[in-house]
XYZ file of C-alpha atoms in Angstrom:
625
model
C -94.856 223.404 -54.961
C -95.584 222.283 -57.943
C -94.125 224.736 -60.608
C -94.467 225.820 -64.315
C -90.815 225.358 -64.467
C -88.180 223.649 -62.006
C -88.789 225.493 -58.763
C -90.172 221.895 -56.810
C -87.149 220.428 -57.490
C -85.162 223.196 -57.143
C -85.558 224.809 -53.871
C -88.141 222.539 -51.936
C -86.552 222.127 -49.194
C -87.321 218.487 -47.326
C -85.940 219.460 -43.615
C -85.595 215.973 -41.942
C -86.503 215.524 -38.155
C -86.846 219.839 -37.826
C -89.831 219.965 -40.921
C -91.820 217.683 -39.154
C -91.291 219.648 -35.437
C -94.076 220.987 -33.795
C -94.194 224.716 -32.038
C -94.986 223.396 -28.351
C -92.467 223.150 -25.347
C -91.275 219.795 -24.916
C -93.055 219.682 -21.855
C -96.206 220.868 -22.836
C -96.432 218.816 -26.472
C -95.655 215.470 -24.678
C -97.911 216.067 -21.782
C -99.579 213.272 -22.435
C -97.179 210.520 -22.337
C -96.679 208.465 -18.868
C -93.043 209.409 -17.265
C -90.566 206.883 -16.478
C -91.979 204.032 -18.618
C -90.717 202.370 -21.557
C -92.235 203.456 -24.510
C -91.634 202.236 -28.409
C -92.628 205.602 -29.580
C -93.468 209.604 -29.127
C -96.403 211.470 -30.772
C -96.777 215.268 -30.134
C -100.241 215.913 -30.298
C -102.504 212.611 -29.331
C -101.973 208.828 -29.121
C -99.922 207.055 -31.507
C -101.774 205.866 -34.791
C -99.519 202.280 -34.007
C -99.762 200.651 -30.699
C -96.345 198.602 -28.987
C -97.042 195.422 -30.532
C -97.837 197.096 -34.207
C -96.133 194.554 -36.896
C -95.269 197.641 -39.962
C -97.051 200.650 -41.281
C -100.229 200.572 -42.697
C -99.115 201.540 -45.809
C -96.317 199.247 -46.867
C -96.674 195.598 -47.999
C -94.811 193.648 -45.449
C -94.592 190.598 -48.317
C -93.168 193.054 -50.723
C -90.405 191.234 -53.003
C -86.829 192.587 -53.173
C -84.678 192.821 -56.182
C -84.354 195.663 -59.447
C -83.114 199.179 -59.612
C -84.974 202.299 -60.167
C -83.093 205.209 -61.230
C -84.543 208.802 -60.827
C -83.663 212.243 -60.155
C -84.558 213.952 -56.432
C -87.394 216.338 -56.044
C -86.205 217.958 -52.496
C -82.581 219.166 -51.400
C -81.697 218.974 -47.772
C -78.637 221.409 -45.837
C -76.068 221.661 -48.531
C -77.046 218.728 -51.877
C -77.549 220.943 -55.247
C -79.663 219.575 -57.827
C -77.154 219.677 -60.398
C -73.979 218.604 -59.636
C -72.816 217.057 -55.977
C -68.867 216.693 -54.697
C -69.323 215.009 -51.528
C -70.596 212.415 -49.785
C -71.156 214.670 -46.737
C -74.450 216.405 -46.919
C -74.872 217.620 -42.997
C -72.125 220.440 -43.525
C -72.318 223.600 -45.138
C -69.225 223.643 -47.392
C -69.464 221.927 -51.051
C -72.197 220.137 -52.678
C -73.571 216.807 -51.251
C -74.854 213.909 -52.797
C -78.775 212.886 -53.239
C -79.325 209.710 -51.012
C -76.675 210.056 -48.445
C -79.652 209.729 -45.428
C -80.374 206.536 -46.503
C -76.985 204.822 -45.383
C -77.872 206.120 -42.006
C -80.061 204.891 -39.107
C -81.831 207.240 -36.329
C -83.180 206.673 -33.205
C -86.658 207.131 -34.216
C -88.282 206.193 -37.372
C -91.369 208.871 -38.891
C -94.632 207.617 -40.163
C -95.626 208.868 -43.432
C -99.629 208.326 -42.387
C -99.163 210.918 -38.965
C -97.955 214.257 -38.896
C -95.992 214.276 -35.976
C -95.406 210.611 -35.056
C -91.603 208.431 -34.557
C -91.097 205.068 -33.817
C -88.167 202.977 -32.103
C -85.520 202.246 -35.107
C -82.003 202.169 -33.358
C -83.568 203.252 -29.791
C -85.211 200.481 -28.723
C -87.494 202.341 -26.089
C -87.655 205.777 -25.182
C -88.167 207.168 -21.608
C -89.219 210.391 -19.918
C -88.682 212.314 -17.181
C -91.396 213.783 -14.540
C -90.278 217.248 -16.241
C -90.558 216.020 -19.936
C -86.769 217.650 -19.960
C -84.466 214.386 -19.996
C -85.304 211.450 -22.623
C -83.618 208.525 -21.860
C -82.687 206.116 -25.382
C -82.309 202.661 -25.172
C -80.891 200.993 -28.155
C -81.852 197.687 -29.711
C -78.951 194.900 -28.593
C -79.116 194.279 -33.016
C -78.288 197.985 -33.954
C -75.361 198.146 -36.067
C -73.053 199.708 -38.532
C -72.431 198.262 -41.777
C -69.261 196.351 -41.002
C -71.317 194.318 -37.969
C -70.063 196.708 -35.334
C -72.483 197.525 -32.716
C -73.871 200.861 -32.426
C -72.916 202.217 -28.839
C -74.350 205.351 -26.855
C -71.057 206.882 -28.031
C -71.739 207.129 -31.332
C -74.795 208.814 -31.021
C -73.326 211.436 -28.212
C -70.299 211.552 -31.177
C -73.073 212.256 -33.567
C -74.929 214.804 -31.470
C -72.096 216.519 -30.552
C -70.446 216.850 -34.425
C -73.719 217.834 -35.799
C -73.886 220.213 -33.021
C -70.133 221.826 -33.138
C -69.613 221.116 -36.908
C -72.641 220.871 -38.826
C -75.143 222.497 -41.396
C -76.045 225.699 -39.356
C -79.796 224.672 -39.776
C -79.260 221.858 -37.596
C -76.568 222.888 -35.443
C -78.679 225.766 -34.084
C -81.699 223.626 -33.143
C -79.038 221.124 -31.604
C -77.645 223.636 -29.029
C -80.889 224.029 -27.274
C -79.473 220.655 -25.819
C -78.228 221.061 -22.563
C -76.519 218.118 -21.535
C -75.935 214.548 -22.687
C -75.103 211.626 -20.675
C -74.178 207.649 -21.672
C -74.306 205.606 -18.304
C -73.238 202.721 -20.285
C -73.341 200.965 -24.063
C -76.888 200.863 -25.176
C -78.114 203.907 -22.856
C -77.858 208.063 -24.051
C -80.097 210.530 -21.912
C -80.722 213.609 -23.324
C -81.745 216.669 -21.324
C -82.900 219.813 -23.550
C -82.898 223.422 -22.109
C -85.945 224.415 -19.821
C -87.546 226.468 -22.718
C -86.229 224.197 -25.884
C -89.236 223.880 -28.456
C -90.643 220.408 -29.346
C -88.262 220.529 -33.086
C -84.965 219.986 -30.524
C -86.319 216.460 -29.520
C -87.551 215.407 -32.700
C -84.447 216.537 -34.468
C -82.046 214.489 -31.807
C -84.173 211.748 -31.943
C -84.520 211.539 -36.393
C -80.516 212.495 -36.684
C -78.329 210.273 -38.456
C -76.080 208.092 -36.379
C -72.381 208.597 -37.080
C -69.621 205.685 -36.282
C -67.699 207.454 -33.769
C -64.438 205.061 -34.829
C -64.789 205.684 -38.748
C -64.636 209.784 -38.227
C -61.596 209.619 -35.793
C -58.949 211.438 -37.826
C -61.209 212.852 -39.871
C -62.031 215.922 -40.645
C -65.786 216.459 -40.708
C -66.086 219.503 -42.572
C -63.651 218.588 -44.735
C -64.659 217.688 -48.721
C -65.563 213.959 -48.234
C -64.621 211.136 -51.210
C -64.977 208.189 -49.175
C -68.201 206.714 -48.507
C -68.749 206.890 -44.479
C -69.424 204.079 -42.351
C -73.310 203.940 -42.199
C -76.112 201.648 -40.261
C -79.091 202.059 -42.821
C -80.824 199.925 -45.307
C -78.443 200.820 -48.234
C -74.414 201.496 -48.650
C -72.555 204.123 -51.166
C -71.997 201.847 -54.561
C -70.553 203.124 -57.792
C -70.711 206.688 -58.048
C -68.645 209.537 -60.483
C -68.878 213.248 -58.893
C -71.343 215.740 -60.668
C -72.771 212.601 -62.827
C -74.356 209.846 -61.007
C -74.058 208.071 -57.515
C -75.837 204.289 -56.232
C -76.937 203.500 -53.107
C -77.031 199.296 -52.976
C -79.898 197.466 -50.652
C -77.800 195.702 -47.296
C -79.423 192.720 -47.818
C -78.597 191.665 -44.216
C -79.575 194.520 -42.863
C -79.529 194.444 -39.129
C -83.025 196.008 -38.756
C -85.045 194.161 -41.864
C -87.538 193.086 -38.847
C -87.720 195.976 -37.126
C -91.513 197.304 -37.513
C -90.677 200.699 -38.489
C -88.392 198.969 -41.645
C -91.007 195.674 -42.893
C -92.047 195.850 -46.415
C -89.896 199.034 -47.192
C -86.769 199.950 -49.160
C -87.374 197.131 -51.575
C -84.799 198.069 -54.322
C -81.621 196.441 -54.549
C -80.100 199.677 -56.015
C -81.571 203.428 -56.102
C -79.588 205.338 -58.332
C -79.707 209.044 -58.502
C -78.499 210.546 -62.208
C -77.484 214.585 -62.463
C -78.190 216.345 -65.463
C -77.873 220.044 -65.951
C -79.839 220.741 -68.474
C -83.413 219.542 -68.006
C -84.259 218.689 -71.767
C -81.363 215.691 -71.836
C -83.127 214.438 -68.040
C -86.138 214.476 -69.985
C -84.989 212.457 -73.202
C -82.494 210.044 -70.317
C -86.404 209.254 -69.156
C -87.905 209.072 -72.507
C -85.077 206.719 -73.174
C -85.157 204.731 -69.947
C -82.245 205.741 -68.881
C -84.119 207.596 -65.835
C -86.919 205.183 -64.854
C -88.742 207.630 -62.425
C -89.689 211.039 -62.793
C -91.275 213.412 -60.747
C -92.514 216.040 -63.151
C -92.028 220.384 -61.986
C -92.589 221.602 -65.899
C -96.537 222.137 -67.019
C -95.936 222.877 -70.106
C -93.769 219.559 -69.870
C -96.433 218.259 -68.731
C -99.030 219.079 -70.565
C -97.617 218.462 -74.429
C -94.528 216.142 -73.913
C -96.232 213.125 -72.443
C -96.986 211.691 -75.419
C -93.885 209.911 -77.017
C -94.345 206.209 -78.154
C -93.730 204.201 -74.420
C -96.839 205.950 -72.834
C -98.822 205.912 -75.926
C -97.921 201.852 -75.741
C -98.336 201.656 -72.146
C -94.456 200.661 -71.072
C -94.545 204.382 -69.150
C -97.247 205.150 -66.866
C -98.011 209.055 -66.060
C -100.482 209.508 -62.745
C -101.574 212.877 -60.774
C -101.144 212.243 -57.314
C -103.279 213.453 -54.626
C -101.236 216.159 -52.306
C -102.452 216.618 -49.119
C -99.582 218.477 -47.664
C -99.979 222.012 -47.078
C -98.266 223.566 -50.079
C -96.059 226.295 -48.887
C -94.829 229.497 -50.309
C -92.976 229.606 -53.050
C -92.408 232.867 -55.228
C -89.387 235.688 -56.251
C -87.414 236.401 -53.044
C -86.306 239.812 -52.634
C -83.207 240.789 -51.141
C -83.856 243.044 -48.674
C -80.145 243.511 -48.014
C -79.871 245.726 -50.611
C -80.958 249.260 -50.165
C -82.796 249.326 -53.401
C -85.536 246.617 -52.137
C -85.261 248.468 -48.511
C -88.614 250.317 -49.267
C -91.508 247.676 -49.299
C -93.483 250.067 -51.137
C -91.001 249.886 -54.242
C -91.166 245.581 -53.477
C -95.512 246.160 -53.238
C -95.164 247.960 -56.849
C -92.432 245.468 -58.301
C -94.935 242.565 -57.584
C -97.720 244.367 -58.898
C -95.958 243.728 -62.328
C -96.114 239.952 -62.349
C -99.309 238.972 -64.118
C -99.893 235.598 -62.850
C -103.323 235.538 -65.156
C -101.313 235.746 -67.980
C -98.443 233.768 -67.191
C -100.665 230.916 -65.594
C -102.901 230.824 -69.170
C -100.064 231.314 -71.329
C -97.543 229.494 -70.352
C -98.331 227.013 -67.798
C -101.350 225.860 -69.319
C -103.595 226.835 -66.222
C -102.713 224.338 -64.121
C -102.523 226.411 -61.082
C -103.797 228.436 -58.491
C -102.190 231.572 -57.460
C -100.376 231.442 -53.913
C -100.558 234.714 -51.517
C -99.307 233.467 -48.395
C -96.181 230.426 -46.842
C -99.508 228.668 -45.068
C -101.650 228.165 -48.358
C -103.660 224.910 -47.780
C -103.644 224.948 -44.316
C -105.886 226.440 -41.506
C -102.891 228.361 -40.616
C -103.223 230.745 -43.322
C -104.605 234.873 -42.096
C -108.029 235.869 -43.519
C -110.352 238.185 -42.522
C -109.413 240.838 -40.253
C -107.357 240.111 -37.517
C -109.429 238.564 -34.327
C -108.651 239.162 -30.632
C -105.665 236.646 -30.400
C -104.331 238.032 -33.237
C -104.284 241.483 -32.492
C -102.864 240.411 -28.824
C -99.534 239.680 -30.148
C -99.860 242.221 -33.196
C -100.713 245.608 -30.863
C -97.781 246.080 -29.351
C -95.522 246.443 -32.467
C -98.600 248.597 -34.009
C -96.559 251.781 -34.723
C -93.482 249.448 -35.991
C -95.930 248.159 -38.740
C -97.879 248.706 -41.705
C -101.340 250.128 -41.427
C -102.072 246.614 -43.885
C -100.901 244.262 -40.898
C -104.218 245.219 -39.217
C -106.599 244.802 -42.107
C -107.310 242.275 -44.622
C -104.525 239.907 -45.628
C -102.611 240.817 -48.545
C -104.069 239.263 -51.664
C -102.178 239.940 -55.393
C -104.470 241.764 -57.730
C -106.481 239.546 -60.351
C -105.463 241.193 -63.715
C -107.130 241.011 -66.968
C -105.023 238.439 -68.204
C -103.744 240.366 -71.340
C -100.249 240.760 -69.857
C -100.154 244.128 -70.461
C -102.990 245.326 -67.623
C -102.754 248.796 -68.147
C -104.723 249.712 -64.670
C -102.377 247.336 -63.122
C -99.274 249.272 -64.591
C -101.065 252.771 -63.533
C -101.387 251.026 -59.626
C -97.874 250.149 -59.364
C -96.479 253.633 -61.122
C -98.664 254.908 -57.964
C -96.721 252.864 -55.668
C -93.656 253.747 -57.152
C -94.325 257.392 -57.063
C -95.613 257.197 -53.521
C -91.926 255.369 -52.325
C -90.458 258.567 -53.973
C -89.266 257.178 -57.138
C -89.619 258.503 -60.114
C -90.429 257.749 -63.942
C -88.146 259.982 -65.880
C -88.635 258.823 -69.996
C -87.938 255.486 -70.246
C -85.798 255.206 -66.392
C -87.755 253.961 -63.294
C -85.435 256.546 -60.470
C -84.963 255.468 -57.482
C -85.321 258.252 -54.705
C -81.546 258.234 -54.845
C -81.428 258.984 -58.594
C -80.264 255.904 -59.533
C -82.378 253.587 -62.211
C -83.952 250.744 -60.640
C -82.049 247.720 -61.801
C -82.890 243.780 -60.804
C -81.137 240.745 -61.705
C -83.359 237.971 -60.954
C -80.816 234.985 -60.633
C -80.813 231.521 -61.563
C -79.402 228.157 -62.660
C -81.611 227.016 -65.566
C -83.053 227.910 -68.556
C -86.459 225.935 -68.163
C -87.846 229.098 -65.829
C -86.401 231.642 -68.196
C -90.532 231.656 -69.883
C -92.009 233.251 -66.697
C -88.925 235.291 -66.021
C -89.205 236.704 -69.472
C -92.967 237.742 -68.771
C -92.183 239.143 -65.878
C -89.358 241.390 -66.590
C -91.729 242.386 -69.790
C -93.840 244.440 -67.687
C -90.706 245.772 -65.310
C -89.185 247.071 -68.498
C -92.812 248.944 -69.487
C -92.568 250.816 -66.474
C -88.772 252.212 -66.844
C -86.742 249.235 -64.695
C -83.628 247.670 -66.200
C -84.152 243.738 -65.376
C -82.612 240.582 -66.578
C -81.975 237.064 -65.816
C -79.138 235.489 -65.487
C -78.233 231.601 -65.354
C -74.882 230.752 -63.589
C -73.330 227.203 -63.322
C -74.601 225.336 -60.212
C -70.596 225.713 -57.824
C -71.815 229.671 -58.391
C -75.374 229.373 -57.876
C -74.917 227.779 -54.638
C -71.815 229.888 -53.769
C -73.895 233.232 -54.510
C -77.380 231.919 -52.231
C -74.917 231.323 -49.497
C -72.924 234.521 -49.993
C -76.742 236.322 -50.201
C -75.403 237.911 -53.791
C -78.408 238.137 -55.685
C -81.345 240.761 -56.293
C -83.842 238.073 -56.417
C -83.904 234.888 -56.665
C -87.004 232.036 -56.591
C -86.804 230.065 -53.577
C -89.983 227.707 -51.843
C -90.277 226.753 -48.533
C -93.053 224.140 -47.233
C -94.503 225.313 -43.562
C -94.913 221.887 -41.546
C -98.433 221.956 -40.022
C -96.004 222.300 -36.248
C -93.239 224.922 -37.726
C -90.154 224.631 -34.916
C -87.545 226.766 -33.793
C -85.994 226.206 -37.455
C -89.144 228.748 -38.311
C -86.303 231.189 -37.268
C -83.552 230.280 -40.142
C -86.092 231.204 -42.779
C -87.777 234.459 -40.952
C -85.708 235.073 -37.984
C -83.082 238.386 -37.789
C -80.678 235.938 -36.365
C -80.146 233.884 -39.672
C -80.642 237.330 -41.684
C -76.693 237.389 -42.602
C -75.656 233.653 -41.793
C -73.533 232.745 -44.616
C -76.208 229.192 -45.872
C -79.177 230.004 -43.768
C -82.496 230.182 -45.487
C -83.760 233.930 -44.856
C -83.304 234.365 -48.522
C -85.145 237.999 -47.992
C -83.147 238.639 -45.690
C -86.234 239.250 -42.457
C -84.560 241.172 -39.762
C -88.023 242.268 -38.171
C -88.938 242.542 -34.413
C -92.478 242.097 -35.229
C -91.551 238.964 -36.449
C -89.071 238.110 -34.343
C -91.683 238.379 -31.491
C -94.186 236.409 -33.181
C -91.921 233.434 -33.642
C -91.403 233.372 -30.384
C -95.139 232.882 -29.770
C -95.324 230.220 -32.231
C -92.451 228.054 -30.888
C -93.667 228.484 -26.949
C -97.082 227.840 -27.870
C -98.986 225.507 -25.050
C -101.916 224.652 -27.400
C -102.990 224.060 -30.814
C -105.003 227.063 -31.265
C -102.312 229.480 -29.577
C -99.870 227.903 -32.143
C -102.778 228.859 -35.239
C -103.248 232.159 -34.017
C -99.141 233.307 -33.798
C -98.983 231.421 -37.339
C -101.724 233.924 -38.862
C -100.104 236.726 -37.137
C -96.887 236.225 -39.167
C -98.419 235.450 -42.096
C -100.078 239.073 -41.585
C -96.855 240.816 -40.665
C -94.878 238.728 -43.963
C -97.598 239.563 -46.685
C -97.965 243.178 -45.601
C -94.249 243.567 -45.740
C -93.924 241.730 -49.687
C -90.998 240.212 -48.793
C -92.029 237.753 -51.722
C -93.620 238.221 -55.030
C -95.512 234.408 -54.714
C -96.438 232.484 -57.071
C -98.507 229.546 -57.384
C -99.431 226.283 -56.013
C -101.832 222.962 -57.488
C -103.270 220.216 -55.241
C -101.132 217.471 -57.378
C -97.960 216.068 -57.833
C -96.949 214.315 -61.640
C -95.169 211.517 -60.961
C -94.092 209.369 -64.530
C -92.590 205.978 -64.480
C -91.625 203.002 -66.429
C -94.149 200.213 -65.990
C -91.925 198.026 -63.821
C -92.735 198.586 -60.380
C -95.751 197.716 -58.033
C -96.715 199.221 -54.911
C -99.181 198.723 -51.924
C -102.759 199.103 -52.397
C -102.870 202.197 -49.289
C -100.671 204.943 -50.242
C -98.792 207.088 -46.758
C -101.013 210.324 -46.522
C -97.964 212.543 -46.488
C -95.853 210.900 -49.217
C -95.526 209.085 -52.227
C -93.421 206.069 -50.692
C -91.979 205.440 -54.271
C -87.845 204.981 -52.849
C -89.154 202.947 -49.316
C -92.729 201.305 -50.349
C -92.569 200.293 -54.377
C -91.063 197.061 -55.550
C -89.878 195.881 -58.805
C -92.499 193.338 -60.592
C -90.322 190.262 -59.900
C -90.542 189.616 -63.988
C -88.838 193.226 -64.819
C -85.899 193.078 -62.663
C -83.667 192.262 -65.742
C -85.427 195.581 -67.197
C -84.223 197.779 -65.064
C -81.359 197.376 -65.950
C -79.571 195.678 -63.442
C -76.047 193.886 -64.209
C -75.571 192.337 -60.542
């Protein structure tokens, strides 16, 4: 998502090893792979893009230079970090607020490839075996895999690893982590991994892309304990200088035990990534203006569109580029909480959306930039149209009296208004709706069918999104409904997403083209009322809960497709989500010191593991030694 105001960098959500997952069984994705031989990596669907003797990735320059800093700001949160402020050093639990950059000080068994969608390649394993069943994946690591202080990494660590993350950890690992059914080391350099019978594809990938843990560091430790001391790690950077809530560096191991490994030639080129916190997003900006930030990845149009203009890019010294996204671009909109018995009615949440007039907002404020979004799947072929076709209405039938009429006709699509924000049909359709839910307009006071006045507090942590609020709660207020929006510090933002304790709140979340069993902690009933979990609306619907069952034990592409459109159906009919919009570009703005390769990874910028510092502006980034 790219957003009018900070919603990309606010609740994009980058989901490691599980975002990347696909919806087969592991038996049926990996079909394809020979049993019981060695093999240097795993691709769901197809042969690997890279064959066993590959040298690096396509897209990196394997004679890239080393040396400089860039210092920038992160555009994705993963488990617990929070973009303004962070408190720990251990992001892979639920309690506090982790630092940005914490993943890379660790190693995996299996490396990604930014140029395949559902590719990994041997990084600490060294080869990867399966069994006849496609159940039990036997690791073996590389003899050179080790922690920062030259210890070797053993089976033990990782079976440490596996079983902390499993016990301990973020719930939105953990629960994709006990589809494991048993783990074995037979000696140093060997773990074997057997999933359960029915485990979906997103339980391998996620074992095999998890950070690796020193087993000897945590003894004594408490892992879910507030963490000040930066953890023994095995990846191409260490924990440098950091001050809680302000800033924190991550410096380049320079003998980095895997520098030669192909999955790791010609990346993470800086000698020091810093990430810098700023609450308010006008002193981020100036900090860039000023070089203080020397990357930026821009969320703001209007930012965008009239503050690019100061005296470095006008000189050339900053360089401002629109970068082809070819990522499906997700769903991103106001979630409501369904929790509450106000929003229980999704006849009253049909009419509330009715009110946001994205013509208006899109022309007026975000200098029409974007495109509006209806569905989680926009960009992708797993997006509903039409009416429902045979497949569809397989899975859909049986829950036919359970759902609305709407499931089984056309999509869902938000009403184009005139663009005056003030659409007076548009406010006599929702008063409709209102009145149809049994509420009713009495003077200036929206009733609910209790009596009560419809009240909303749409909640949030900046003031940079308070425009499109504002126009929003503009049209509530015409029809009778008390709203407001209110901006708490970031310790009670997070505290009140985890604790659900909101009315609405804007959230995004980017659909993988292989959702996983994680597909369940953002639609499932059984992460409805887990304290952290991502069901922000709250979705505690058998429908649904059927469907993504479908999706995850899909045995082909096309049964995977069709369960996919089926939810999107059920979601959209339901308006779970007022969405908002989406654009086929991502504004990335940097000082004029770094170089890159001349291909770019399909699925990524590469800025942090494939850009290099111009050899003659090291000094101008700033760095001291």
């Amino acid at each position: 998502m790219k957003a009018g105001g900070m919603l990309a960098r606010r609740d994009f959500l980058a989901l490691g090893g599980a975002a990347l997952a696909a919806p087969l069984l592991v038996r049926d994705a990996f079909a394809q792979l020979p049993t019981d031989t060695p093999l240097h990596g795993i691709s769901v669907f197809g042969d690997l893009k890279y064959g066993a003797d590959f040298a690096h990735f396509d897209y990196v320059n394997p004679d890239a230079p080393s040396g400089g800093r860039i210092v920038t700001q992160s555009p994705a949160r993963i488990y617990n970090q929070n973009f303004d402020t962070f408190d720990t050093l251990n992001m892979y639990v639920l309690r506090g607020n982790a630092a940005f950059g914490m993943d890379l000080t660790y190693a995996s068994l299996l490396a990604s490839s930014s140029d395949e969608t559902s590719s990994m390649y041997g990084y600490v394993a060294e080869t990867v075996v399966v069994s006849e069943d496609r159940l039990t994946w036997r690791f073996t690591l590389h003899p050179d895999a080790a922690f920062h202080d030259g210890t070797p990494i053993k089976a033990s660590d990782v079976l440490f690893t596996l079983t902390t993350l499993r016990d301990l950890g973020h719930e939105n690992i953990a629960s994709t982590l006990r589809e494991v059914e048993t783990m074995e080391t037979p000696d140093e350099r060997t773990i074997s991994v057997t999933l359960k019978a029915d485990a979906g594809i997103s339980v391998l990938l996620t074992v095999a892309g998890a950070p690796i843990f020193s087993e000897s560091w945590w003894e004594g430790r408490d892992f879910q304990a507030t963490l000040s001391q930066a953890p023994l790690g095995s990846g191409p950077y260490r924990v440098g200088r950091f001050n809680f809530g302000s800033f924190i560096e991550f410096d380049r191991v320079a003998d980095h035990w895997a520098v030669k490994r192909p999955v790791m030639v010609g990346r993470y080129n800086f000698d020091r990534i810093r990430y810098e916190y700023y609450r308010d997003r006008t002193a981020s900006f100036e900090a860039f203006k000023g070089g203080n930030i020397l990357f930026r990845e821009e969320f703001t149009s209007r930012n965008w569109a009239t503050d690019y203009n100061f005296p470095a890019i006008n000189d050339g010294r900053v360089k401002i580029e629109d970068y082809p996204d070819e990522t499906p671009s997700g769903g991103q909109g106001w979630f409501f909480n369904t929790r509450r018995e106000k929003f229980a009615d999704r006849r009253i949440r049909q009419a509330i959306g009715m009110l946001f007039d994205f013509e208006w907002t899109n022309a007026n404020i975000m200098y029409g930039l974007y495109e509006r979004s209806n569905s989680f799947f926009e960009k992708s072929d797993n997006k509903a149209s039409g009416l429902p076709n045979e497949a569809e209405l397989a899975l859909l039938e049986p829950f036919r009296d359970q759902l609305p009429p709407e499931v089984f006709e056309e999509p869902y699509v938000a009403p184009v208004t005139d663009g005056s924000g003030r659409d007076r049909n548009q406010m006599r359709a929702a008063l409709a709706m209102f009145t149809e839910a049994g509420c009713k307009l009495d003077g200036r006071r929206m009733l609910l069918p209790s009596g009560e006045q419809l009240t909303i507090e749409f909640l949030g942590n900046s003031d940079t999104f308070e425009p499109h609020h504002n126009a929003f709660i503009r049209n509530l207020t015409q029809l009778g409904i008390r709203a407001s929006y209110r901006i708490v510090d970031a310790a009670q933002y997070s505290l009140r997403l985890r604790e659900f304790d909101f009315d609405m709140v804007v959230s995004r979340f980017t659909m993988s083209l292989f959702p996983s069993r994680f597909i369940r902690q953002v639609f499932g009933s059984v992460s409805a009322n887990s304290p952290g979990s991502f069901n922000m609306a709250g979705m505690a619907n058998p429908a649904i809960d059927a469907v993504l069952e479908k999706i995850i034990a899909a045995k082909s592409q096309e049964e995977f497709t069709m369960a996919t459109r089926a939810l999107d159906r059920i979601i959209r009919a339901e308006h779970y989500v007022v969405f908002q919009w989406h654009k086929a570009a991502r504004w990335l703005a940097y000082w004029d010191y770094y170089d890159r390769p001349t291909v770019s990874p399909k699925y990524a910028t590469g800025v942090l593991d494939t850009w290099w510092t111009r050899p003659d502006k090291v000094q101008a980034t700033g760095m001291t030694g």
